[in-house]
mmCIF file with all atom_site columns, C-alpha atoms in Angstrom:
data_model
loop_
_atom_site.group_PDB
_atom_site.id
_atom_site.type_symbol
_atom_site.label_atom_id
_atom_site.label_alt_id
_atom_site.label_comp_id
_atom_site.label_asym_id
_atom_site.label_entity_id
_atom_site.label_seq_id
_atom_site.pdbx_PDB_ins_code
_atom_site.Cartn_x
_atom_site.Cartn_y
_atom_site.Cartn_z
_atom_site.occupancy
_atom_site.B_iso_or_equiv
_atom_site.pdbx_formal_charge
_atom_site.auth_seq_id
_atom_site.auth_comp_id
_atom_site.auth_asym_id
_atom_site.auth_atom_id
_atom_site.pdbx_PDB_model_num
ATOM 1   C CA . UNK A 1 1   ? 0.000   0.000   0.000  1.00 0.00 ? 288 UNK A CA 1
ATOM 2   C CA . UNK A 1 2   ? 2.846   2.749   0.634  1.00 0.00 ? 289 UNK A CA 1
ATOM 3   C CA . UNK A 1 3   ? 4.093   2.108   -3.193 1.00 0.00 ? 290 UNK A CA 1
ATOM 4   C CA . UNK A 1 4   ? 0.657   2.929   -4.240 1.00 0.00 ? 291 UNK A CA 1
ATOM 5   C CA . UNK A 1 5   ? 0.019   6.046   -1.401 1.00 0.00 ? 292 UNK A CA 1
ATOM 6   C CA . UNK A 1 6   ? 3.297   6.774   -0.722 1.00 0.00 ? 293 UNK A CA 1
ATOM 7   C CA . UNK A 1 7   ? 5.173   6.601   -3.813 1.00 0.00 ? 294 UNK A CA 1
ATOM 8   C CA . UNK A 1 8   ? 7.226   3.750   -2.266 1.00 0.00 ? 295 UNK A CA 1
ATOM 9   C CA . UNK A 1 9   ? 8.627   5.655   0.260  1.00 0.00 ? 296 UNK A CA 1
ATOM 10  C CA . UNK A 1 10  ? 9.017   3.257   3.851  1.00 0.00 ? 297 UNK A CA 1
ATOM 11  C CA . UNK A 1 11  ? 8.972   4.514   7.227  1.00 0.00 ? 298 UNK A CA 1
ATOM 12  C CA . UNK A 1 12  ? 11.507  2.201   8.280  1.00 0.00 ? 299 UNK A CA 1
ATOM 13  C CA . UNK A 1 13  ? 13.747  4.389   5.424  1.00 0.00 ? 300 UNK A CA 1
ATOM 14  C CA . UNK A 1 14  ? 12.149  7.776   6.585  1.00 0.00 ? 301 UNK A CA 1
ATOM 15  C CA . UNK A 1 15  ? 10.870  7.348   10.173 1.00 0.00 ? 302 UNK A CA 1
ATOM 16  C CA . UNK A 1 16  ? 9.404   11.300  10.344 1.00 0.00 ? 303 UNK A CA 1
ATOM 17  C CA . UNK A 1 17  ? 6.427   9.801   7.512  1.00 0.00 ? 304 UNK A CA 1
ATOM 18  C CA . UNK A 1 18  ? 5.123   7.586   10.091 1.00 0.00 ? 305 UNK A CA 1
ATOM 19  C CA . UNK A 1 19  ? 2.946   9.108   12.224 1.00 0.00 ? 306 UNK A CA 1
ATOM 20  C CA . UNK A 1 20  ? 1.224   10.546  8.184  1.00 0.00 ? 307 UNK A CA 1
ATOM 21  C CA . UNK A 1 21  ? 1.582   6.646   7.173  1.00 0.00 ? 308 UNK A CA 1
ATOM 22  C CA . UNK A 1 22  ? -0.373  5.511   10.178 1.00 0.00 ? 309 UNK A CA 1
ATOM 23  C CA . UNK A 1 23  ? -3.409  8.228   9.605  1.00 0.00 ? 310 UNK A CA 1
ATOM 24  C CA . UNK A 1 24  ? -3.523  7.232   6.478  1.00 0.00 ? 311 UNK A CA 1
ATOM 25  C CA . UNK A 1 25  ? -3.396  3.704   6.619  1.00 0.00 ? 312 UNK A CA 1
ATOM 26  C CA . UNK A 1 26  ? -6.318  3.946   9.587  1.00 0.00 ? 313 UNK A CA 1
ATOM 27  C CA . UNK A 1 27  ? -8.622  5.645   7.119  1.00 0.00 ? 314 UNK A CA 1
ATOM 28  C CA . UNK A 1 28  ? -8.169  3.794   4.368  1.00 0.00 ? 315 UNK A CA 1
ATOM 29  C CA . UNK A 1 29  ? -8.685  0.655   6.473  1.00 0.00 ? 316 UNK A CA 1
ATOM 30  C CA . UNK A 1 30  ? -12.154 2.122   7.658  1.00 0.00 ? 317 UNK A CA 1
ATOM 31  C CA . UNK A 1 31  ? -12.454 2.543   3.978  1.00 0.00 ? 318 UNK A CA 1
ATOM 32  C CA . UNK A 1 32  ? -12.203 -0.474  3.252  1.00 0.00 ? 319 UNK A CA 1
ATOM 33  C CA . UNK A 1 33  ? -14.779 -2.074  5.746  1.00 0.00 ? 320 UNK A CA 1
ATOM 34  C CA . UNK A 1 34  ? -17.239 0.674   4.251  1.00 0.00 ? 321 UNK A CA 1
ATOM 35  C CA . UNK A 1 35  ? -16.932 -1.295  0.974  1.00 0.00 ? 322 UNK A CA 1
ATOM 36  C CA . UNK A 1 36  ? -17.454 -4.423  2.297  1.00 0.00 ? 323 UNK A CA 1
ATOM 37  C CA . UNK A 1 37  ? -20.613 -3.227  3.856  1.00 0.00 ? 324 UNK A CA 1
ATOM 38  C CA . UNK A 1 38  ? -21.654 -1.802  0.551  1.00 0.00 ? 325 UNK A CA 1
ATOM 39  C CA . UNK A 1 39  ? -21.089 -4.694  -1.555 1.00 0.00 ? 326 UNK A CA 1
ATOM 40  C CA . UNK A 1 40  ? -23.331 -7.231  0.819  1.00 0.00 ? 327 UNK A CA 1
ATOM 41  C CA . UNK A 1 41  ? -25.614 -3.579  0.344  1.00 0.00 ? 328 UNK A CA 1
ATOM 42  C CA . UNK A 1 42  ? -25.696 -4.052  -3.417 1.00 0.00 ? 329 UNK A CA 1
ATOM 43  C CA . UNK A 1 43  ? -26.397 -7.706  -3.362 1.00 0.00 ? 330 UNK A CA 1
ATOM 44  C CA . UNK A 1 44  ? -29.361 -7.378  -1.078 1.00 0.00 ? 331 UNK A CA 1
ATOM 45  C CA . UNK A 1 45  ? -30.926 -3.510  -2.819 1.00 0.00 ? 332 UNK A CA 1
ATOM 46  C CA . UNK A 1 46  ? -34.703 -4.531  -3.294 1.00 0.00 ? 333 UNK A CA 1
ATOM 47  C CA . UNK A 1 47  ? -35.296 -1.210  -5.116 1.00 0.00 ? 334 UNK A CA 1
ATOM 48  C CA . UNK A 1 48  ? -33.265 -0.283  -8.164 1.00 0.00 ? 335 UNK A CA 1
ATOM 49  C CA . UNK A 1 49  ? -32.726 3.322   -6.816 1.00 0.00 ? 336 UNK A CA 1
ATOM 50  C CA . UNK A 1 50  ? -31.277 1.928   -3.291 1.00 0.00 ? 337 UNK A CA 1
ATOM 51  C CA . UNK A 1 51  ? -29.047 -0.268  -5.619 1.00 0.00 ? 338 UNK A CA 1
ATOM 52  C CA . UNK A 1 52  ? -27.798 2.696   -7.821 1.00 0.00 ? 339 UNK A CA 1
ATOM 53  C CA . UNK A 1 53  ? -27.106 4.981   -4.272 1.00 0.00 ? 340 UNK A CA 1
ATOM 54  C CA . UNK A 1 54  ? -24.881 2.145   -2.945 1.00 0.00 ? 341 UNK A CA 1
ATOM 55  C CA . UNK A 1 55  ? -22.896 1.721   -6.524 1.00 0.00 ? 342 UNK A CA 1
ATOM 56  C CA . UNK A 1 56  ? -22.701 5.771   -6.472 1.00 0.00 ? 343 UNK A CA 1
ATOM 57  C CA . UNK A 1 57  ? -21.252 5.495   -2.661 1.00 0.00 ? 344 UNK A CA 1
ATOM 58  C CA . UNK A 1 58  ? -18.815 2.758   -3.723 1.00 0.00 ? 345 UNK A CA 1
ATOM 59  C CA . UNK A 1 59  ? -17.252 4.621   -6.643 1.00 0.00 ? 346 UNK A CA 1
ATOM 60  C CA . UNK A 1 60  ? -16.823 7.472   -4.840 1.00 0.00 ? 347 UNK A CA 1
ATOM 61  C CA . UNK A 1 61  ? -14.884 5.458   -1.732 1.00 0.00 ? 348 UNK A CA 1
ATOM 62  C CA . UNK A 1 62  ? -12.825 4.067   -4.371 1.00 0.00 ? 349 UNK A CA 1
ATOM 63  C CA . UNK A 1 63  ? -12.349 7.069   -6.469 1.00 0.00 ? 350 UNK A CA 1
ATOM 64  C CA . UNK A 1 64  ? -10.853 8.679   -2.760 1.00 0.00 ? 351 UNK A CA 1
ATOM 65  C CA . UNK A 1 65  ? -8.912  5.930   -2.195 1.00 0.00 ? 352 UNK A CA 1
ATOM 66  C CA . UNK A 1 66  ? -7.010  6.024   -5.666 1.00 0.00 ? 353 UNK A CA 1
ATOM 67  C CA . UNK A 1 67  ? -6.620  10.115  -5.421 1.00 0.00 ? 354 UNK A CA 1
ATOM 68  C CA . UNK A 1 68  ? -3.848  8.845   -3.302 1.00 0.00 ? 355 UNK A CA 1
ATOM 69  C CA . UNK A 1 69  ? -2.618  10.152  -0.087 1.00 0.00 ? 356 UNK A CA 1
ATOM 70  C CA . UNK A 1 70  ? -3.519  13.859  0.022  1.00 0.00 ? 357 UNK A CA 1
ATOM 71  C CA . UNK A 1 71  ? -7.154  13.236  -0.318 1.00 0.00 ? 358 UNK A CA 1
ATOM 72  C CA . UNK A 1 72  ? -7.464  10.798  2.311  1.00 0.00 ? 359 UNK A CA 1
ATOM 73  C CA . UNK A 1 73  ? -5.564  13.201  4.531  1.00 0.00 ? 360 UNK A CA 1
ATOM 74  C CA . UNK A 1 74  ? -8.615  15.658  3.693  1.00 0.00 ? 361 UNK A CA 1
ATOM 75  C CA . UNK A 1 75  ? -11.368 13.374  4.140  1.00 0.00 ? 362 UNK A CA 1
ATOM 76  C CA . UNK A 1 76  ? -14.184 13.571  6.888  1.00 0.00 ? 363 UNK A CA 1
ATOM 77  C CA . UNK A 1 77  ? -14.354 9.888   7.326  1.00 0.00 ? 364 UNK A CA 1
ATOM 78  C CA . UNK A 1 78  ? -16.642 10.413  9.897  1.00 0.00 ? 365 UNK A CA 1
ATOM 79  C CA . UNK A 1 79  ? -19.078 11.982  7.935  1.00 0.00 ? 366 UNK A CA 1
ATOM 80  C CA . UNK A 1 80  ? -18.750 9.345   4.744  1.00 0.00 ? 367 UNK A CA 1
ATOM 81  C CA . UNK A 1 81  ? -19.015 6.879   7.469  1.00 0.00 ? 368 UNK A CA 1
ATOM 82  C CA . UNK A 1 82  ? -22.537 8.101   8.684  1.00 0.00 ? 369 UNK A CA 1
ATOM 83  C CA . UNK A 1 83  ? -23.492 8.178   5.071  1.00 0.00 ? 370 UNK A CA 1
ATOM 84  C CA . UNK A 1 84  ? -23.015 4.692   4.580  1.00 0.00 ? 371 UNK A CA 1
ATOM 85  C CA . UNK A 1 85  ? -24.054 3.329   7.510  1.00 0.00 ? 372 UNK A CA 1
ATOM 86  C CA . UNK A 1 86  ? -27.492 5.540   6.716  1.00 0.00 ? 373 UNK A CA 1
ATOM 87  C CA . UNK A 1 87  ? -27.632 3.462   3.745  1.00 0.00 ? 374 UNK A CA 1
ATOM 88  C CA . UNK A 1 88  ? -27.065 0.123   5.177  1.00 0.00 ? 375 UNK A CA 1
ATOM 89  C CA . UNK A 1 89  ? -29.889 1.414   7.084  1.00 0.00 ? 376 UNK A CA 1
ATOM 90  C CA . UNK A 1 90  ? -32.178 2.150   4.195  1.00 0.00 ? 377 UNK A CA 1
ATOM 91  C CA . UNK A 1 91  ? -31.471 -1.257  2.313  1.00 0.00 ? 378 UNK A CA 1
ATOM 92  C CA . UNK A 1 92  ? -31.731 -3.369  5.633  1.00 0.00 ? 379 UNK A CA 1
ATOM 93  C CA . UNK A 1 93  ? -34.972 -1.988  6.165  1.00 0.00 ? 380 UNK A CA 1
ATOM 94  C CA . UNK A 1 94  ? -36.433 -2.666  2.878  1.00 0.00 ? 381 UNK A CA 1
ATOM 95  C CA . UNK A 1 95  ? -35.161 -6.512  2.549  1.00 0.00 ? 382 UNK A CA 1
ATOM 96  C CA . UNK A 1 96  ? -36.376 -7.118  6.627  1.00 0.00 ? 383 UNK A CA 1
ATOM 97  C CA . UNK A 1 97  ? -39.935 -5.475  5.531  1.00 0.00 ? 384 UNK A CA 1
ATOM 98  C CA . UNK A 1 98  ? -40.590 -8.297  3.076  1.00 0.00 ? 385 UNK A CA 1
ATOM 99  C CA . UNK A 1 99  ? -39.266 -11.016 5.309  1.00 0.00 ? 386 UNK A CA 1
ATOM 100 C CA . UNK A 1 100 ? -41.623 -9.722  7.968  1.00 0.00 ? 387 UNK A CA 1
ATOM 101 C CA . UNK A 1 101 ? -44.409 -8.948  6.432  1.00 0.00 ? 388 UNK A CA 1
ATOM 102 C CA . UNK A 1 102 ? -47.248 -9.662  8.693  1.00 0.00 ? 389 UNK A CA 1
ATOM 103 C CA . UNK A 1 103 ? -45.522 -11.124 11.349 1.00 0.00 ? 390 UNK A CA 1
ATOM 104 C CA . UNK A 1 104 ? -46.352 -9.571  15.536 1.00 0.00 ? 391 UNK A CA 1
ATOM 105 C CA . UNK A 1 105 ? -44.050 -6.638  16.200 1.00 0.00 ? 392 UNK A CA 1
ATOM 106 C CA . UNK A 1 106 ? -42.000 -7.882  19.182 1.00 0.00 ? 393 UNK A CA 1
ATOM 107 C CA . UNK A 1 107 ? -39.917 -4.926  20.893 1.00 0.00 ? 394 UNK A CA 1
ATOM 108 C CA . UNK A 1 108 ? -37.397 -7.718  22.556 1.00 0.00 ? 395 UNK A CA 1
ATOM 109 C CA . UNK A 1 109 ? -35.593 -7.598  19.185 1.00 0.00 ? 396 UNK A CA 1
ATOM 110 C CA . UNK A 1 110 ? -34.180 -3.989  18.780 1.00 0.00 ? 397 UNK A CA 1
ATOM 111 C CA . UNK A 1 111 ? -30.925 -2.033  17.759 1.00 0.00 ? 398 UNK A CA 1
ATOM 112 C CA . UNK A 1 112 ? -28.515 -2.185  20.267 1.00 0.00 ? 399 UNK A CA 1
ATOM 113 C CA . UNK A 1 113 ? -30.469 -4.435  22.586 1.00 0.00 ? 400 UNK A CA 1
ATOM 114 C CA . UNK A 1 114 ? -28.725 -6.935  25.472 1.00 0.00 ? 401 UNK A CA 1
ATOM 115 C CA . UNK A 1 115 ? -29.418 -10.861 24.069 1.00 0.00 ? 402 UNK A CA 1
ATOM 116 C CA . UNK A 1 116 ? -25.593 -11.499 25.952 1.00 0.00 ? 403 UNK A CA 1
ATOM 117 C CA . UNK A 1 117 ? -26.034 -15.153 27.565 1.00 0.00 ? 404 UNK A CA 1
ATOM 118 C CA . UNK A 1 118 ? -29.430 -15.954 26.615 1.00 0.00 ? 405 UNK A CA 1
ATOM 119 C CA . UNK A 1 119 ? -30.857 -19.102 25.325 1.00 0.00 ? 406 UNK A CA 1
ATOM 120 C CA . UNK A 1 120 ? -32.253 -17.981 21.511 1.00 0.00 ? 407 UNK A CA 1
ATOM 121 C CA . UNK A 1 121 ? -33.244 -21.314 20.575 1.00 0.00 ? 408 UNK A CA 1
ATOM 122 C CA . UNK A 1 122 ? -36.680 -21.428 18.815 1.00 0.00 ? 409 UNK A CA 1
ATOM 123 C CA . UNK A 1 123 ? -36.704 -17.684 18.821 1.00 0.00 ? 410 UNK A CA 1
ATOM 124 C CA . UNK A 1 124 ? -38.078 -16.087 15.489 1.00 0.00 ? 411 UNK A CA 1
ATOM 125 C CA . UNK A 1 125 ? -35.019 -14.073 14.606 1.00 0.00 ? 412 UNK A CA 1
ATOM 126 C CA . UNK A 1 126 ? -35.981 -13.350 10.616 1.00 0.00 ? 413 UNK A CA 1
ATOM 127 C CA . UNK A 1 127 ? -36.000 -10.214 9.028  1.00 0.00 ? 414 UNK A CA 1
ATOM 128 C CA . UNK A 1 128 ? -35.018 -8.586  13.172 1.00 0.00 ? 415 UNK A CA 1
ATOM 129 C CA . UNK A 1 129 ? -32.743 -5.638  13.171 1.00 0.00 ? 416 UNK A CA 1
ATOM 130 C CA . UNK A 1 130 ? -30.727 -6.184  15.834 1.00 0.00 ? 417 UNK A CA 1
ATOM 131 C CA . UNK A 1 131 ? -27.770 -3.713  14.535 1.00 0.00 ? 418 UNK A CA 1
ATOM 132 C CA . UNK A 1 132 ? -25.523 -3.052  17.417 1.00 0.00 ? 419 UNK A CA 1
ATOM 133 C CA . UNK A 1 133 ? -26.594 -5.290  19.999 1.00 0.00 ? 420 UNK A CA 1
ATOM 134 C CA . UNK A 1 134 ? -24.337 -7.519  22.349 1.00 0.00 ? 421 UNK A CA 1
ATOM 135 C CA . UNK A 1 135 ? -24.851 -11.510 22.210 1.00 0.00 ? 422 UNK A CA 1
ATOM 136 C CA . UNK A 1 136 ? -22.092 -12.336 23.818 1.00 0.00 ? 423 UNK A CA 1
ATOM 137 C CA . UNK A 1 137 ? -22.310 -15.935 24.249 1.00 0.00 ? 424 UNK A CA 1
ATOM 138 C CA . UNK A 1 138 ? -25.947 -16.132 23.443 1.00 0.00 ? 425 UNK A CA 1
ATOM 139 C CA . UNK A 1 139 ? -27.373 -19.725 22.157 1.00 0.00 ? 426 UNK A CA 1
ATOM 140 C CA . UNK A 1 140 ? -28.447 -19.273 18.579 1.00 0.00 ? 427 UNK A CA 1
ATOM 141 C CA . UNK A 1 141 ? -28.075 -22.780 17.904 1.00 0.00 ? 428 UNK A CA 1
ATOM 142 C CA . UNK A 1 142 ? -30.016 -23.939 15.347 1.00 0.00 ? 429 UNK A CA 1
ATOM 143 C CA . UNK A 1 143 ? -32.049 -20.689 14.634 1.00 0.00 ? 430 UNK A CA 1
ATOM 144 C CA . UNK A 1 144 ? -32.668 -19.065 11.245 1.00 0.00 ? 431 UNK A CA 1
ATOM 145 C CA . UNK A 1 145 ? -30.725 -15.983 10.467 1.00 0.00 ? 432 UNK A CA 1
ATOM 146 C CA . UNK A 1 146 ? -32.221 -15.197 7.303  1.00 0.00 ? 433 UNK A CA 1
ATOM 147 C CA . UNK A 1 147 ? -32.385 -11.210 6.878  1.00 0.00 ? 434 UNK A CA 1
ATOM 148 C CA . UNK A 1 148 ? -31.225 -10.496 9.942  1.00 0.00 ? 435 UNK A CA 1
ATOM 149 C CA . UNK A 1 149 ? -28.936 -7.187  10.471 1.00 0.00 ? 436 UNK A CA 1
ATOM 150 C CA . UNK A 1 150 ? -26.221 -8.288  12.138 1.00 0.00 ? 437 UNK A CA 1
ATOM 151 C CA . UNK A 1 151 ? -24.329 -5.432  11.148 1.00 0.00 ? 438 UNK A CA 1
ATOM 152 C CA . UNK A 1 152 ? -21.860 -4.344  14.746 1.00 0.00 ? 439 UNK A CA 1
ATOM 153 C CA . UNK A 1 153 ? -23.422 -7.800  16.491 1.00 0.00 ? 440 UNK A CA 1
ATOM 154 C CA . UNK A 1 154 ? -20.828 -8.471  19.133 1.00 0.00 ? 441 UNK A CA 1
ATOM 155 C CA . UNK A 1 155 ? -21.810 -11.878 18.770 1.00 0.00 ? 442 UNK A CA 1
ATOM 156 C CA . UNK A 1 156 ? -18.207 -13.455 20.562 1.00 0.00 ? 443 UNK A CA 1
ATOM 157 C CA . UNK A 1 157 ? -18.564 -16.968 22.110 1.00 0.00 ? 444 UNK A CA 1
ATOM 158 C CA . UNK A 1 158 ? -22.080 -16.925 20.587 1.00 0.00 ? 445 UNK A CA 1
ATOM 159 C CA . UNK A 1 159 ? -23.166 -20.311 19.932 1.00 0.00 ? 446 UNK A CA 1
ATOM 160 C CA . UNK A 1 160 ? -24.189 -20.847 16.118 1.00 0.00 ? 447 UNK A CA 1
ATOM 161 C CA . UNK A 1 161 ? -23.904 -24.868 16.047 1.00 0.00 ? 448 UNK A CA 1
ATOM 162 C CA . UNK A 1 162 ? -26.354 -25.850 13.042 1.00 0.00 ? 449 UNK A CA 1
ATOM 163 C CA . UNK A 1 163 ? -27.891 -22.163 12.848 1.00 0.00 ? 450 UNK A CA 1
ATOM 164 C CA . UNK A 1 164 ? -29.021 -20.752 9.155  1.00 0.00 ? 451 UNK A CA 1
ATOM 165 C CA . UNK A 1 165 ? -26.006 -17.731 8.569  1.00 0.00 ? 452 UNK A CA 1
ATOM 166 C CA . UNK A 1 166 ? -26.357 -18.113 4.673  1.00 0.00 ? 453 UNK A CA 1
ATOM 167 C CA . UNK A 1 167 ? -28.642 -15.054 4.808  1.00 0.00 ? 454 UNK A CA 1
ATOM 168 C CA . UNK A 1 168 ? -27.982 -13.041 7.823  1.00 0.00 ? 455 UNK A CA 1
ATOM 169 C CA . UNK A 1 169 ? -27.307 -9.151  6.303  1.00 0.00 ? 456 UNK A CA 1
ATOM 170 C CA . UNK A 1 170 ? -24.233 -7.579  7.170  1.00 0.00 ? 457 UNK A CA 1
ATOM 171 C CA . UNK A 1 171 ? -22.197 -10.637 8.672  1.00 0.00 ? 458 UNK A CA 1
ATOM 172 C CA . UNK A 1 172 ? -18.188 -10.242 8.705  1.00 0.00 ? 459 UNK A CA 1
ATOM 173 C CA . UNK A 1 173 ? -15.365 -13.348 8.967  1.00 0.00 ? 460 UNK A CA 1
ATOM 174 C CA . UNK A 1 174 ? -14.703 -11.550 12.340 1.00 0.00 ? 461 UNK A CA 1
ATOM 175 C CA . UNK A 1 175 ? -17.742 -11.993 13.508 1.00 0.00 ? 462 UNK A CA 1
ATOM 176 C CA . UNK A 1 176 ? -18.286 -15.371 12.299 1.00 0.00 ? 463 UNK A CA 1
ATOM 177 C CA . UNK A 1 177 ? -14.427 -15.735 13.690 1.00 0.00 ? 464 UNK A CA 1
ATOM 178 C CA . UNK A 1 178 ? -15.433 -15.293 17.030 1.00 0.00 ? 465 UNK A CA 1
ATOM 179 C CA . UNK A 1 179 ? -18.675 -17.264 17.243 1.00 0.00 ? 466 UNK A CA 1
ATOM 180 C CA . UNK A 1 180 ? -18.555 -21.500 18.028 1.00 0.00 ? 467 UNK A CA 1
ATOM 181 C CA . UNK A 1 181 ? -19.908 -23.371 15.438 1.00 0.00 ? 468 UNK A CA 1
ATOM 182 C CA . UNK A 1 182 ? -19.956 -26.903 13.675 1.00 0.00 ? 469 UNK A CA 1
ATOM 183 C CA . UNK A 1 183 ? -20.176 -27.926 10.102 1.00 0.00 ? 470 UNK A CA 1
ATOM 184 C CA . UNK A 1 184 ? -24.083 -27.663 10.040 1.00 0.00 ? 471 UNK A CA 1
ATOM 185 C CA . UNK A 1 185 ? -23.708 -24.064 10.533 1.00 0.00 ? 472 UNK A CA 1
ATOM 186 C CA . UNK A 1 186 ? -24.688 -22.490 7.058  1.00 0.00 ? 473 UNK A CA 1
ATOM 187 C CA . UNK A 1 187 ? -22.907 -19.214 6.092  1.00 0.00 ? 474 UNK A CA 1
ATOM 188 C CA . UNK A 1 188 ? -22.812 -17.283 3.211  1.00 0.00 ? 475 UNK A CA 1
ATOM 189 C CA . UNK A 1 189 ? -20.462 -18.447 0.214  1.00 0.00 ? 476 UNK A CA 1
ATOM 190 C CA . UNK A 1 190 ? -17.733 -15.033 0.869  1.00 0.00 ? 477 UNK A CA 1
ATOM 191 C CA . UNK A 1 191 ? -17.141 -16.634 4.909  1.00 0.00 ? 478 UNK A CA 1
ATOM 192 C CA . UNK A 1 192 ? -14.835 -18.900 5.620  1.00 0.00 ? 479 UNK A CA 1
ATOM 193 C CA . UNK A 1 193 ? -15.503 -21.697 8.003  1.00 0.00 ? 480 UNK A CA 1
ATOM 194 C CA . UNK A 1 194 ? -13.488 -20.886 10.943 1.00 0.00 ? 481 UNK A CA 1
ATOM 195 C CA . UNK A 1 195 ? -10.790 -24.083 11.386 1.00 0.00 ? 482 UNK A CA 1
ATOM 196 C CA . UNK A 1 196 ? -11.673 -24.402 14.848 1.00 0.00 ? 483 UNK A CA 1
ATOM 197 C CA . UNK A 1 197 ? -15.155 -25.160 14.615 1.00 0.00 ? 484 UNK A CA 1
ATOM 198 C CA . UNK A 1 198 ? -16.547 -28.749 15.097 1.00 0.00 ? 485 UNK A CA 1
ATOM 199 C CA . UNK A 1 199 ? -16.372 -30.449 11.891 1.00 0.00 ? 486 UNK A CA 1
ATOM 200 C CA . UNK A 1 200 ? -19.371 -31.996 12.361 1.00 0.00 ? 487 UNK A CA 1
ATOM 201 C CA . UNK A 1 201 ? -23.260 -31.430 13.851 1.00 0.00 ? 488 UNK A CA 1
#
């Protein structure tokens, strides 16, 4: 990344470009998870105009990211940040709508809420938007994911043994990293299967 930024200058060769490096390298890293977002984002766009604002967002990430270093330095990444995560917003809502239409409005399923430790089995977790809540070691064995916003689910020790992931909006090979699960655990065809899993249900 420094011959593309940096013009193949290295801080071990010029230690006073460091601390610049490091800035740099943090926001183009945060960059980078943006696009990751955006490209589950794409894949999941029910309406063609969502679809076209995520594209639009992901050029223009890219587009800052090959400007090079003096762009980056100028960039509000908080503020593209809270764009995209506005978005994620806007297409999560519109592919959980469909899943649940009809379905009883339950208020134990929100953004941000505490599931850390409890037993989820047999829970209806479809189409819930539980963006940014803490299921720390929560039992999830076995229950369907499908549309689910996972996106910022602290979701370490969580137990996914045979669950439906395949689905599940907004998952990341961190997440699915820290979570204990076997090889009936379905995930989506980008995650890898972590190697210390179970092999087997």
């Amino acid at each position: 990344m420094s011959r593309t930024l940096f013009d193949g200058i290295s801080w071990r060769g010029r230690p006073e470009t460091a601390r610049d490096m490091s800035a740099v390298f943090a926001v183009v890293r945060r960059l980078h998870e943006m696009l990751w977002y955006l490209a589950d984002a794409v894949d999941r766009a029910v309406t063609p105009d969502a679809a076209e604002d995520v594209e639009a967002l992901r050029d223009r990430i890219r587009t800052t990211i090959d400007a090079g270093s003096s762009s980056l330095r100028r960039l509000d990444v908080d503020a593209l940040h809270t764009e995209v995560r506005d978005l994620l917003v806007e297409v999560s809502q519109e592919v959980r709508t469909i899943t649940r239409a009809g379905a009883t409005p339950d208020t134990a399923f929100r953004p941000g809420v505490d599931l850390a430790g409890l037993d989820l089995r047999g829970g209806d977790l479809r189409g819930r938007d539980l963006r940014g809540a803490s299921a720390i070691a929560a039992d999830l064995r076995r229950v369907d994911l499908t549309d689910t916003d996972l996106l910022g689910v602290d979701l370490r020790d969580a137990l996914v043994h045979g669950a439906d992931l395949s689905a599940a909006l907004f998952l990341t090979q961190s997440q699915v990293n820290a979570m204990s699960g076997d090889g009936a655990t379905s995930l989506p065809r980008w995650i890898e299967r972590p190697r210390h899993w179970s092999p087997s249900a």
